[in-house]
PDB file of C-alpha atoms in Angstrom:
ATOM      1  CA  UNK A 125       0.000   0.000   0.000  1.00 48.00           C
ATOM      2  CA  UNK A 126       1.016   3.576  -0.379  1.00 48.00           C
ATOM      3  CA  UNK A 127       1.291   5.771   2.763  1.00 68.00           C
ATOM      4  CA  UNK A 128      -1.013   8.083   4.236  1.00 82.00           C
ATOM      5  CA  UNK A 129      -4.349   8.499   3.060  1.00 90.00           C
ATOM      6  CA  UNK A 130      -5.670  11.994   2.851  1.00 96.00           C
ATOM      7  CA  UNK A 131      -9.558  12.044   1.709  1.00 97.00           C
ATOM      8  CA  UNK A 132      -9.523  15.294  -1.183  1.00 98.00           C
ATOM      9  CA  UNK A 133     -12.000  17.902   0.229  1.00 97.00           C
ATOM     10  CA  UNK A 134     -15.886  18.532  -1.103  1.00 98.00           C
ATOM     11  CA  UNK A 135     -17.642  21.769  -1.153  1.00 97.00           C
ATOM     12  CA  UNK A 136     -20.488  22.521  -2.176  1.00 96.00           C
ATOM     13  CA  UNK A 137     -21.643  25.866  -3.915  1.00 92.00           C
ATOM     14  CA  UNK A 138     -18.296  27.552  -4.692  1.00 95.00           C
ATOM     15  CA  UNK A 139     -18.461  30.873  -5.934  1.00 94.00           C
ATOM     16  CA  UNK A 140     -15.953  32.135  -8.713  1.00 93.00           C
ATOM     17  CA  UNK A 141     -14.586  35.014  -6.058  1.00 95.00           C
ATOM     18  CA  UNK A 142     -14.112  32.005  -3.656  1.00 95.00           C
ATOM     19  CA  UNK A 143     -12.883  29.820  -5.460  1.00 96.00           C
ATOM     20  CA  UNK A 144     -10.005  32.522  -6.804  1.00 94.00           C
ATOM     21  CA  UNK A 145      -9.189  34.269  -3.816  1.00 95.00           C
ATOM     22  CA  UNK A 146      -9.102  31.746  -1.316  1.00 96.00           C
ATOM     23  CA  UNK A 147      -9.145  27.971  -3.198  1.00 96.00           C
ATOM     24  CA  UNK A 148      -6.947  28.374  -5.871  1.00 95.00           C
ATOM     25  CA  UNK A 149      -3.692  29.840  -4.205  1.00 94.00           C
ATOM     26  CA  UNK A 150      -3.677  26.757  -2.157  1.00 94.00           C
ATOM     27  CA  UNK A 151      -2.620  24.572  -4.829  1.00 95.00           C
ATOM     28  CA  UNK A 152      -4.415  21.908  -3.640  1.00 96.00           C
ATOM     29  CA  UNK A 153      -6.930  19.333  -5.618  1.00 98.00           C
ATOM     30  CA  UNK A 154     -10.716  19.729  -4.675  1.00 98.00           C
ATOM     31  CA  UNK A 155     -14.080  18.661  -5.580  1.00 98.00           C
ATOM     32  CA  UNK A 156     -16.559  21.155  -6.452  1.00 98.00           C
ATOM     33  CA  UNK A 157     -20.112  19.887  -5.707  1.00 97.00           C
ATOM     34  CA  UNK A 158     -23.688  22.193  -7.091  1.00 95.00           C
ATOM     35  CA  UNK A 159     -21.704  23.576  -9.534  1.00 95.00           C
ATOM     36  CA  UNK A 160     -24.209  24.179 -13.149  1.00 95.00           C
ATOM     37  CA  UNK A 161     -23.220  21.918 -15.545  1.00 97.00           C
ATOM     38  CA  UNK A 162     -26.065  22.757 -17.958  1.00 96.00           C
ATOM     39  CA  UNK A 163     -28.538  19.739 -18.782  1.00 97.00           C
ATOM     40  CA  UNK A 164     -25.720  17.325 -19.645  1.00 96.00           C
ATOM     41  CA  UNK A 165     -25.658  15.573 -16.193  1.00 95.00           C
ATOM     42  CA  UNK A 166     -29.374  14.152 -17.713  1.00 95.00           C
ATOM     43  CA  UNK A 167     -29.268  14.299 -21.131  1.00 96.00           C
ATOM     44  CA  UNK A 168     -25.855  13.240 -21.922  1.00 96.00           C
ATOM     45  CA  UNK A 169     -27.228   9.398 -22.478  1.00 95.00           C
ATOM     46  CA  UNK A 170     -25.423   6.609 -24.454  1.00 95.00           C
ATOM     47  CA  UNK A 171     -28.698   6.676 -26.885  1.00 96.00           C
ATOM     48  CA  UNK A 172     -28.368  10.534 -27.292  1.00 96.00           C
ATOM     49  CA  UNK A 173     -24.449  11.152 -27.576  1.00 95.00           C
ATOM     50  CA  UNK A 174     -24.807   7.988 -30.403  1.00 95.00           C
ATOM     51  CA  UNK A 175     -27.138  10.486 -31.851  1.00 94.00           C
ATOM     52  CA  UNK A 176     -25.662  13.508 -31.835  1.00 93.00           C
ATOM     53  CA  UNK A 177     -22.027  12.456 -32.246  1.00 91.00           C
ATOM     54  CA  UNK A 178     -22.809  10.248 -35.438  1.00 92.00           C
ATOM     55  CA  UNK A 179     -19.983   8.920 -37.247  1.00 91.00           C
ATOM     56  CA  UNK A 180     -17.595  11.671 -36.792  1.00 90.00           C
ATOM     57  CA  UNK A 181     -13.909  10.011 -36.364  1.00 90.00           C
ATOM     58  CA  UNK A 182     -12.178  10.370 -33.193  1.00 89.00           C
ATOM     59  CA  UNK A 183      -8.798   9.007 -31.860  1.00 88.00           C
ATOM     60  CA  UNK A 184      -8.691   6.769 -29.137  1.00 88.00           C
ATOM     61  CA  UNK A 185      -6.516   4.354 -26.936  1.00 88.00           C
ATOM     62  CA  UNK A 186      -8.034   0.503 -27.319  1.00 87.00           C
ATOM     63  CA  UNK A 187      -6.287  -1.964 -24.219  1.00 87.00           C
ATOM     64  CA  UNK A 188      -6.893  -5.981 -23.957  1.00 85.00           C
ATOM     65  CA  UNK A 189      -6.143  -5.382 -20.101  1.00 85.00           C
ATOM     66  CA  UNK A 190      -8.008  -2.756 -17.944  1.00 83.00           C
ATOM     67  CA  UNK A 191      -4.701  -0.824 -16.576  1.00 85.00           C
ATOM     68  CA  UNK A 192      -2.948   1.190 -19.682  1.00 84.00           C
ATOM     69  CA  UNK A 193       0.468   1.481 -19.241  1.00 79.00           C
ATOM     70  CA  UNK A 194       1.950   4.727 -21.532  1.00 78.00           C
ATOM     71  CA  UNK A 195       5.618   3.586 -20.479  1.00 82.00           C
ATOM     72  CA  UNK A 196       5.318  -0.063 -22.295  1.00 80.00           C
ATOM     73  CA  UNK A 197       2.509   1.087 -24.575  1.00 80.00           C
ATOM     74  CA  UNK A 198       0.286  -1.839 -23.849  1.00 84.00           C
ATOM     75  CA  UNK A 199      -2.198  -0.352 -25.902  1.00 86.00           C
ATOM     76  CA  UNK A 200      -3.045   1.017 -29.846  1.00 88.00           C
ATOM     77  CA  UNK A 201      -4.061   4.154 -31.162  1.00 87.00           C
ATOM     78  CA  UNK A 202      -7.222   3.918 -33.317  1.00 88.00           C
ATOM     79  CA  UNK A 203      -9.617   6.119 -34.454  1.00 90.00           C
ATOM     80  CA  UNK A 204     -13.288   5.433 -34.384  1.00 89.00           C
ATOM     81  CA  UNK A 205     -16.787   6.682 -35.258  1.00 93.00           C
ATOM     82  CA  UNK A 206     -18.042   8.476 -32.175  1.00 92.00           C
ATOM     83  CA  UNK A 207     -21.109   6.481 -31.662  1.00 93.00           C
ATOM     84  CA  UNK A 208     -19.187   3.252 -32.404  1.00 93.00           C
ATOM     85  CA  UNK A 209     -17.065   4.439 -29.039  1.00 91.00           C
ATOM     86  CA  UNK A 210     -19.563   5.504 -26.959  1.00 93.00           C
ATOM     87  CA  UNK A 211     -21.351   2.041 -27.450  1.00 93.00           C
ATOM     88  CA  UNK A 212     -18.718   0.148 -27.330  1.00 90.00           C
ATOM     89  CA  UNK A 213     -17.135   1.713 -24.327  1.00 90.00           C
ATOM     90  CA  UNK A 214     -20.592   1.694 -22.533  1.00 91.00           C
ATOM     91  CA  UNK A 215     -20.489  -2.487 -22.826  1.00 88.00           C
ATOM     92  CA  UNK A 216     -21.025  -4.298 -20.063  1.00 80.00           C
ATOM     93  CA  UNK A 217     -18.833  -7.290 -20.853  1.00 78.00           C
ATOM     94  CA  UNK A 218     -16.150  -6.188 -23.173  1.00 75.00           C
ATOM     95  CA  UNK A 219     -12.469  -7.932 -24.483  1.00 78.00           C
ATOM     96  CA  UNK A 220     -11.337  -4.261 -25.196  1.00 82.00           C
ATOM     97  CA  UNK A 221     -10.960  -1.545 -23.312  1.00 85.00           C
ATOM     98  CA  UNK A 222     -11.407   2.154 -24.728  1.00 82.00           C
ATOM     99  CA  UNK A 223     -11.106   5.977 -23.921  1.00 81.00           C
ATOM    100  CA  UNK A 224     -11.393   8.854 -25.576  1.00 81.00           C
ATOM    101  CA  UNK A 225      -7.950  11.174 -26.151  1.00 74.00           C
ATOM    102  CA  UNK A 226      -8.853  13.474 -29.301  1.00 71.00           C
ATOM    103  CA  UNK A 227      -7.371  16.875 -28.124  1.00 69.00           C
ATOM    104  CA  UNK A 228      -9.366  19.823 -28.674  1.00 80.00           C
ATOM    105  CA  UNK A 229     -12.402  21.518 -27.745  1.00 88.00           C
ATOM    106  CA  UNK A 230     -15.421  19.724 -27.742  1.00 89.00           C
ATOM    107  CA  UNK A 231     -17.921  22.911 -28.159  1.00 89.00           C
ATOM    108  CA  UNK A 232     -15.984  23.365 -31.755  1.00 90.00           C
ATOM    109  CA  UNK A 233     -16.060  19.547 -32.397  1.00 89.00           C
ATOM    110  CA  UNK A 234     -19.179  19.174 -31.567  1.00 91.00           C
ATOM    111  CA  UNK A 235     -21.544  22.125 -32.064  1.00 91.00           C
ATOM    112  CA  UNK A 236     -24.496  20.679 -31.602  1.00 92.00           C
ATOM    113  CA  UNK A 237     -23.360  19.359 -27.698  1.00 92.00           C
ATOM    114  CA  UNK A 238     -22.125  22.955 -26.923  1.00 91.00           C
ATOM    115  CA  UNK A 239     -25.701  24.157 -25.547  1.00 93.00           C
ATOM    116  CA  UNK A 240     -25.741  21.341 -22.788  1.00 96.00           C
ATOM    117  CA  UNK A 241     -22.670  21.843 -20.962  1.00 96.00           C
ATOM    118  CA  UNK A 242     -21.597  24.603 -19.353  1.00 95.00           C
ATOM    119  CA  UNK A 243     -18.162  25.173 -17.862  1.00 95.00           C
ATOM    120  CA  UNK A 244     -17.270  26.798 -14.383  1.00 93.00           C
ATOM    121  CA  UNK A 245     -16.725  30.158 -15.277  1.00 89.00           C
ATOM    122  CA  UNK A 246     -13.315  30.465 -12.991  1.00 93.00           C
ATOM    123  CA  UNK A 247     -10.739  31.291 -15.331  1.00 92.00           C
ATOM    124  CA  UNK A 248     -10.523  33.486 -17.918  1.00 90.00           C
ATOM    125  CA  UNK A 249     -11.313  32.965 -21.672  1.00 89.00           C
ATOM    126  CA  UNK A 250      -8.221  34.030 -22.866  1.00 92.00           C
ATOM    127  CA  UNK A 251      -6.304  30.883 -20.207  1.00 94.00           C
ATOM    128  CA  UNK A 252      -8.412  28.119 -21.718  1.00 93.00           C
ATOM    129  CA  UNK A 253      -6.211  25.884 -23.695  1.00 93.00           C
ATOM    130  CA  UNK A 254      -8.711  22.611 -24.306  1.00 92.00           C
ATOM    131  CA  UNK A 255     -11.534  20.393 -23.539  1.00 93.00           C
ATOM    132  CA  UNK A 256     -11.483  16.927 -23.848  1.00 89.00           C
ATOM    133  CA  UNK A 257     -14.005  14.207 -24.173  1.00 90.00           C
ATOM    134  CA  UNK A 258     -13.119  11.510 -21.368  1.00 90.00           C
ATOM    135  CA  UNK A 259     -15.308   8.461 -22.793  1.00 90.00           C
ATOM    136  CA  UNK A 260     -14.129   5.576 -20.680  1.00 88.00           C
ATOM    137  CA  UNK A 261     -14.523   1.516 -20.753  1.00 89.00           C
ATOM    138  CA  UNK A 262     -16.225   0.518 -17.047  1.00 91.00           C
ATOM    139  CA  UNK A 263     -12.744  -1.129 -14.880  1.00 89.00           C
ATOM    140  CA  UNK A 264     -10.355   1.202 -17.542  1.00 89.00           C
ATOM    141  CA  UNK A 265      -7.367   2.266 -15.216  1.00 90.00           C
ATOM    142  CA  UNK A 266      -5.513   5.632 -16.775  1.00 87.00           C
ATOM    143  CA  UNK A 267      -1.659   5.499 -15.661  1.00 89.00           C
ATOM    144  CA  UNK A 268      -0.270   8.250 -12.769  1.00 94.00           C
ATOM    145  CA  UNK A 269       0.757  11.367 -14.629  1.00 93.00           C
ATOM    146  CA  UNK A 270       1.270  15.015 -14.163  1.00 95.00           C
ATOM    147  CA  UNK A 271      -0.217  17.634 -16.514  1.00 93.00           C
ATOM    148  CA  UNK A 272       1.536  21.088 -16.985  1.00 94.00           C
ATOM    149  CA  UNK A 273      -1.511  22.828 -16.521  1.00 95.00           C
ATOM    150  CA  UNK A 274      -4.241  23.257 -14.516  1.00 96.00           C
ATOM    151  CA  UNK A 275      -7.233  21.665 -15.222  1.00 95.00           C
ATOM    152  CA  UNK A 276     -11.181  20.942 -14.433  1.00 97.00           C
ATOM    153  CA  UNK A 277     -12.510  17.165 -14.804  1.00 97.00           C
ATOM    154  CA  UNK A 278     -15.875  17.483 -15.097  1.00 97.00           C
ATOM    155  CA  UNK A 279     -17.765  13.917 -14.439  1.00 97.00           C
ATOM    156  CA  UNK A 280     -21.052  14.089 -16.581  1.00 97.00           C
ATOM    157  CA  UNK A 281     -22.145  10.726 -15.875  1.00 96.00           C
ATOM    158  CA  UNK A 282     -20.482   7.714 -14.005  1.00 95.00           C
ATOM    159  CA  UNK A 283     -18.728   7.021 -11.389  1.00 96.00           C
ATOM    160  CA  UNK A 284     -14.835   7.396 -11.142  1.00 96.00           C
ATOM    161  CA  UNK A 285     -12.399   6.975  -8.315  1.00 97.00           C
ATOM    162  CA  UNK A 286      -9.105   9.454  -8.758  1.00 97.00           C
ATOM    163  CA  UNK A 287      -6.092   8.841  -6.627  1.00 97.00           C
ATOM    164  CA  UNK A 288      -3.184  11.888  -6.657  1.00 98.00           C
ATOM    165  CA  UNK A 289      -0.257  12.571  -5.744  1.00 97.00           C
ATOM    166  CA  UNK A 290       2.258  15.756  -4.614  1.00 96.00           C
ATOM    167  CA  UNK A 291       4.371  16.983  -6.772  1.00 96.00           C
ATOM    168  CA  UNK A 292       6.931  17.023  -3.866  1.00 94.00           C
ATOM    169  CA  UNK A 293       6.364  13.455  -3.628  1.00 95.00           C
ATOM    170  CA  UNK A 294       7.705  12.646  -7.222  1.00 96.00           C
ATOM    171  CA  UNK A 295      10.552  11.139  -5.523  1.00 95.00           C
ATOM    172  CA  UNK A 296       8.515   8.220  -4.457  1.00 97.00           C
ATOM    173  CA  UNK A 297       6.909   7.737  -7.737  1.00 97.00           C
ATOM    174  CA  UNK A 298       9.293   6.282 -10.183  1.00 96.00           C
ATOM    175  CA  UNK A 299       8.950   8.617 -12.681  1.00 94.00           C
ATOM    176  CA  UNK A 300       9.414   8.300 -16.625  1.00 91.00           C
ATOM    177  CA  UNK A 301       8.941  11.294 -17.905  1.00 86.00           C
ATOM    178  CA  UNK A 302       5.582  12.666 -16.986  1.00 86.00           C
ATOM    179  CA  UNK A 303       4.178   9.199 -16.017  1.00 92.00           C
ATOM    180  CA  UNK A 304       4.928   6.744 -12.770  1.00 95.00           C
ATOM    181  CA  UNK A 305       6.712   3.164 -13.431  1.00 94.00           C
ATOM    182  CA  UNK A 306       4.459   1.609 -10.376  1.00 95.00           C
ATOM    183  CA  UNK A 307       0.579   0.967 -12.274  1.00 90.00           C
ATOM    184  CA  UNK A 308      -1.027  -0.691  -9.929  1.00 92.00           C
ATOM    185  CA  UNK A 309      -0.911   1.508  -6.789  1.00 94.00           C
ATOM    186  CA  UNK A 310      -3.610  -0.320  -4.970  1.00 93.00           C
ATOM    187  CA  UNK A 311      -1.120  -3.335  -4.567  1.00 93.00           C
ATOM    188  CA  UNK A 312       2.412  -1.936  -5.638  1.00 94.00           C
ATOM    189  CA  UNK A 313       5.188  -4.078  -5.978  1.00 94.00           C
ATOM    190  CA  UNK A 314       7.041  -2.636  -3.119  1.00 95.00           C
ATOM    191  CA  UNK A 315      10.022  -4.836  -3.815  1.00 96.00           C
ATOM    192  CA  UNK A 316      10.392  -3.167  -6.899  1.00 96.00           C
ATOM    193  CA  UNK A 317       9.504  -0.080  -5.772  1.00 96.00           C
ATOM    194  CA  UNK A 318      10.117   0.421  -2.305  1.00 96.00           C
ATOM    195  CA  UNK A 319      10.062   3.961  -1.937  1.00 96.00           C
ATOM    196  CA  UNK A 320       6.016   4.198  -3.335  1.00 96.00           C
ATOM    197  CA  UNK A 321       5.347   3.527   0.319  1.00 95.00           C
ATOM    198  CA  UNK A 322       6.317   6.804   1.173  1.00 96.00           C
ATOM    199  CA  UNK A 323       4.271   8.888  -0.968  1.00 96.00           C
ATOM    200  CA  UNK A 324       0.896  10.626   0.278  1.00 96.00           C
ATOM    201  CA  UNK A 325      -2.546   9.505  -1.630  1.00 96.00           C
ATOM    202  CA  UNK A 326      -4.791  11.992  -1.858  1.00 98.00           C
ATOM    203  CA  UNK A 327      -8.079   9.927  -3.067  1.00 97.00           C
ATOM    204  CA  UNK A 328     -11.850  10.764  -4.048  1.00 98.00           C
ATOM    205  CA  UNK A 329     -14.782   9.342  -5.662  1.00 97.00           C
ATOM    206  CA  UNK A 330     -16.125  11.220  -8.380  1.00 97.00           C
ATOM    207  CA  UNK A 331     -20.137  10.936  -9.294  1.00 96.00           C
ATOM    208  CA  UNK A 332     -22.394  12.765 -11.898  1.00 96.00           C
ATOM    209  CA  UNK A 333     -22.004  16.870 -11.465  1.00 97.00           C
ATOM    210  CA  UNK A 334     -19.156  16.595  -9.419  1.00 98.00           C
ATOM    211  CA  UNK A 335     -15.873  18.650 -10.452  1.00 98.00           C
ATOM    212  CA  UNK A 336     -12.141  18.112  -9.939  1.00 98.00           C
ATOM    213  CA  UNK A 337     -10.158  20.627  -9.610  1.00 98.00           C
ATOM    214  CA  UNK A 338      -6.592  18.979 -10.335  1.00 98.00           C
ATOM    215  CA  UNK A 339      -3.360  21.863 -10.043  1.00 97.00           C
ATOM    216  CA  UNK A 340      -0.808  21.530 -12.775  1.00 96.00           C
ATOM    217  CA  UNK A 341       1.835  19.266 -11.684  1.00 96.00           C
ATOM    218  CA  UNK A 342      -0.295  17.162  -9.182  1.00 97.00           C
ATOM    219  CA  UNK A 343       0.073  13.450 -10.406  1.00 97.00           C
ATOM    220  CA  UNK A 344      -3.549  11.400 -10.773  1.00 97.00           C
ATOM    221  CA  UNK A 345      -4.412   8.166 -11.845  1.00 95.00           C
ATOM    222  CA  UNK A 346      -7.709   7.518 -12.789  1.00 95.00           C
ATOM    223  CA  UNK A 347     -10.004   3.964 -12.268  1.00 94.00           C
ATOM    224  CA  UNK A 348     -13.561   4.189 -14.096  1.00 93.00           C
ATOM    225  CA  UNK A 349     -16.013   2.601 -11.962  1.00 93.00           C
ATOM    226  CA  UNK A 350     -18.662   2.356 -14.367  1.00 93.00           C
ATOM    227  CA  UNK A 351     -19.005   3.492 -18.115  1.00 93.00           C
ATOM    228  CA  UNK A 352     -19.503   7.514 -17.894  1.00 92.00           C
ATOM    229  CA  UNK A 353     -18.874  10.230 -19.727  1.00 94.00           C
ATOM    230  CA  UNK A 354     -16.299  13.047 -18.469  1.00 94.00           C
ATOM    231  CA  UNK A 355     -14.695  16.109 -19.752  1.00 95.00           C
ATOM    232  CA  UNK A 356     -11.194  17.545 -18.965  1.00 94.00           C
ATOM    233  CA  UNK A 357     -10.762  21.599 -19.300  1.00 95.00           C
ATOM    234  CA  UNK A 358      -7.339  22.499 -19.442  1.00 94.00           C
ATOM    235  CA  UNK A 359      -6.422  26.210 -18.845  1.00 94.00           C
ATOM    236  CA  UNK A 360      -3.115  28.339 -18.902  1.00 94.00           C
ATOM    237  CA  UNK A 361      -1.985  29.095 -15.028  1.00 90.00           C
ATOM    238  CA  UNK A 362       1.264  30.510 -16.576  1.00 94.00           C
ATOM    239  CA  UNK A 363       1.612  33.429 -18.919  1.00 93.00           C
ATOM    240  CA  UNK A 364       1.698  31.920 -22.227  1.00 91.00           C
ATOM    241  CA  UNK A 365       5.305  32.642 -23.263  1.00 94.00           C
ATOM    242  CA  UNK A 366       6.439  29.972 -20.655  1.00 95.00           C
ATOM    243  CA  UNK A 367       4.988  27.059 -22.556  1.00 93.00           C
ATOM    244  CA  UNK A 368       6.193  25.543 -25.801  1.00 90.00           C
ATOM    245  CA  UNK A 369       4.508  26.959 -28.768  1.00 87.00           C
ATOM    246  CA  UNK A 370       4.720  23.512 -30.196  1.00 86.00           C
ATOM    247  CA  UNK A 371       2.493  22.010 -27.647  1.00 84.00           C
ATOM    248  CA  UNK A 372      -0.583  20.336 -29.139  1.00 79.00           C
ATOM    249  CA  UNK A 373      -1.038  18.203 -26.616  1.00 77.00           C
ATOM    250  CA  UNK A 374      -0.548  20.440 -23.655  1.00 78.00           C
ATOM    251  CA  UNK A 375       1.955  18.019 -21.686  1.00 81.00           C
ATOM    252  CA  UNK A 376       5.023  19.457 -22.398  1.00 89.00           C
ATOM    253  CA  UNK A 377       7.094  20.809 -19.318  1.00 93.00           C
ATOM    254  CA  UNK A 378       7.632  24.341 -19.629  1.00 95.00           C
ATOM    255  CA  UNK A 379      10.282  25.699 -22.019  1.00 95.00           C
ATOM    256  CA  UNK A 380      12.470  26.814 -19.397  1.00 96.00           C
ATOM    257  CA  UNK A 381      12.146  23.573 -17.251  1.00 96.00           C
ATOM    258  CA  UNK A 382      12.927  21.774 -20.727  1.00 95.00           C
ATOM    259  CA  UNK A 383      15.987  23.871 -21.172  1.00 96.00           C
ATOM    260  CA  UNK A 384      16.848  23.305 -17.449  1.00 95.00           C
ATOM    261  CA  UNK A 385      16.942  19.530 -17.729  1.00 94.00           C
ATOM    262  CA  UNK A 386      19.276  19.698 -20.854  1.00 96.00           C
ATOM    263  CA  UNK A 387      21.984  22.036 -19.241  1.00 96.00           C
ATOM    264  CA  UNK A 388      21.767  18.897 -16.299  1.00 95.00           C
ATOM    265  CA  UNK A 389      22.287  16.817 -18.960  1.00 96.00           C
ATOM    266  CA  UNK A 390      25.442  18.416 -20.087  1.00 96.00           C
ATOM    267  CA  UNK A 391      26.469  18.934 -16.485  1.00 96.00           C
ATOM    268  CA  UNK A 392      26.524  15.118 -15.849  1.00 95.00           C
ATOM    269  CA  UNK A 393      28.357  14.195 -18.900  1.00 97.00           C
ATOM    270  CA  UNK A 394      30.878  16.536 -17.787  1.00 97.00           C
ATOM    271  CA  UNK A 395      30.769  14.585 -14.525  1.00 97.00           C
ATOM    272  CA  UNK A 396      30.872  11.626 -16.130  1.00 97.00           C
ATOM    273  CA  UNK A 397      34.850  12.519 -16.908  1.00 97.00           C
ATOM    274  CA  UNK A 398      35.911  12.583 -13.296  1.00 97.00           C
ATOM    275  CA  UNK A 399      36.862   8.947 -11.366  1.00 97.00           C
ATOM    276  CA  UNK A 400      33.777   7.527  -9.694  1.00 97.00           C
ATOM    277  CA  UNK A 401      34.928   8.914  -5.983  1.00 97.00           C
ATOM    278  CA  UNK A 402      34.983  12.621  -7.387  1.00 97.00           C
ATOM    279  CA  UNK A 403      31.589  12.329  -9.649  1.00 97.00           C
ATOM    280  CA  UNK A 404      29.878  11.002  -6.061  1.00 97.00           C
ATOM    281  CA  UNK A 405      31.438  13.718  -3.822  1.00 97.00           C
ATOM    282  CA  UNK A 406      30.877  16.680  -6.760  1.00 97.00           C
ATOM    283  CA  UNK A 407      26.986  14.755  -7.527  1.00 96.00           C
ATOM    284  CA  UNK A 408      26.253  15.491  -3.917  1.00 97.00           C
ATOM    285  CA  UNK A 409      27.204  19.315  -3.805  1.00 97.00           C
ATOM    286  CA  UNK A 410      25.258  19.871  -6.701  1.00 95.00           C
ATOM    287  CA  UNK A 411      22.324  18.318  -5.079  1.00 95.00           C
ATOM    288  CA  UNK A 412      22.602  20.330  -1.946  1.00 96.00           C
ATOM    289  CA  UNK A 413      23.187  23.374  -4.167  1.00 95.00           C
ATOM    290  CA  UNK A 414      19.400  22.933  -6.018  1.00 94.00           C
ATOM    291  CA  UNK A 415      18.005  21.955  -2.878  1.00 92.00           C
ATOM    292  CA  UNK A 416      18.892  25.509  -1.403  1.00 93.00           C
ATOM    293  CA  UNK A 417      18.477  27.392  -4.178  1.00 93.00           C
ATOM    294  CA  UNK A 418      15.502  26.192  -5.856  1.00 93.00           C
ATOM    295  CA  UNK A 419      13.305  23.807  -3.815  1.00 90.00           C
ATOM    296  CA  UNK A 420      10.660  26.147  -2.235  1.00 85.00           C
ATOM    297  CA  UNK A 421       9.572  25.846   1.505  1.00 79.00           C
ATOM    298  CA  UNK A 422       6.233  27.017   1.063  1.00 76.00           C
ATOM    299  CA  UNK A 423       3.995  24.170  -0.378  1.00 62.00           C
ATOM    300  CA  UNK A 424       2.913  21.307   2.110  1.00 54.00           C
TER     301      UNK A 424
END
């Protein structure tokens, strides 16, 4: 098991100057309950999305096995006719598992689904980035990740569970990249990955009209309980010119974080020349060194 357990807090009726003022500098994942969603919480039905959708192509990630794994790619890229997804993701009994990953905003790819959702109005326009369609097999398990920025996951229908993580706990999470080694975090191989033990799991369960609020950075792993329907809205929390301009996806690390990492790079090549006592002894100073100078003391 991981460490402590920390349930994610739920309020209800969260205002915009709330939510800004006093919520949102905490950096901190909540759930927003009673927040107005528009009629999709009722209307957004496997019948009507079928409908309404049609046969529009969308891309999507199709699994034999319920827990995708991004690192090993246990999974294929396809693309699909909406309805053909929706019904086949809302299948009871099912030898495939699918979600939904086309990247863009679902009001402009589909008009006609823009009048029943609303989104919470606490950003502004000009910060939104995307909205995603998360269309999910029931039992699909999405691997731990970080996003670089924030983001809103809005369950329409459904029931999901959400476990996350600190980013000042990436030290316990194996990292690749954006994405954790350890997949199944419910019963982690702690021989392999001893140090998972360690890290703090901030958990909640997610049902129809309830919103996420998940901070950029803050690692999540997602288990659909059931079929449902969710959307992701992704917003800027940095000014613009800190993210690469060749981000489609929005999951690039920031341009000066990715120019950061590559002066490391060079740094421990250069190390790499010394005899292994000095590279250890020289290693550990520059550790110390970014621990003073850029590891921050005020986040929990």
């Amino acid at each position: 098991m991981a460490g402590q357990r920390i349930p994610v807090p739920r309020l209800e009726g969260v205002s915009q100057e709330q939510f800004m003022q006093h919520l949102y500098p905490q950096r901190k994942p909540l759930v927003l309950e009673g927040i107005d969603l528009g009629v999709c919480t009722s209307k957004w039905t496997v019948d009507y999305l079928s409908h309404v959708g049609g046969a529009k192509e969308v891309k999507i990630h199709v699994a034999a096995v319920a827990q995708m794994d991004f690192i090993s790619k246990n999974f294929v890229y396809r693309t699909l006719p909406f309805d053909k997804l929706v019904q086949r993701a809302a299948e009871e009994k099912h030898k495939e598992f699918f979600i939904s990953e086309d990247i863009a905003d679902i009001r402009k790819q589909f008009p006609l689904l823009e009048g029943d959702i609303k989104f919470p109005k606490f950003f502004k326009e000009e910060q939104f980035f995307s909205s995603v369609f998360r269309i999910s097999s029931p039992g699909l398990q999405l691997w731990t990740h970080y996003d670089v920025m924030d983001n809103f996951l809005i369950q329409v229908t459904g029931k999901k569970r959400v476990v996350l993580f600190s980013p000042r706990d990436a030290q316990y999470l194996y990292l690749s990249g954006t994405k954790s080694e350890v997949l199944n975090i419910d019963n982690p191989d702690l021989a392999k990955y001893p140090l998972f033990s360690k890290a703090r799991r901030y958990e909640c369960f997610l049902e129809a009209g309830d919103v996420l609020f998940i901070p950029a950075l803050w690692f999540h792993n997602i288990i659909s309980e059931e079929f449902g329907v969710g959307v992701n809205v992704f917003w800027k929390h940095l000014p613009s010119e800190c993210y690469d301009k060749t981000d489609t996806y929005g999951n690039k690390d920031p341009t000066a974080a990715s120019r950061a990492a590559q002066i490391l790079d060079r740094a421990l090549k250069t190390l790499a020349e010394l005899p292994e006592e000095y590279r250890d002894f020289y290693a550990r100073r520059m550790v110390l060194h970014i621990q003073d100078k850029a590891y921050s003391k005020n986040f929990e």
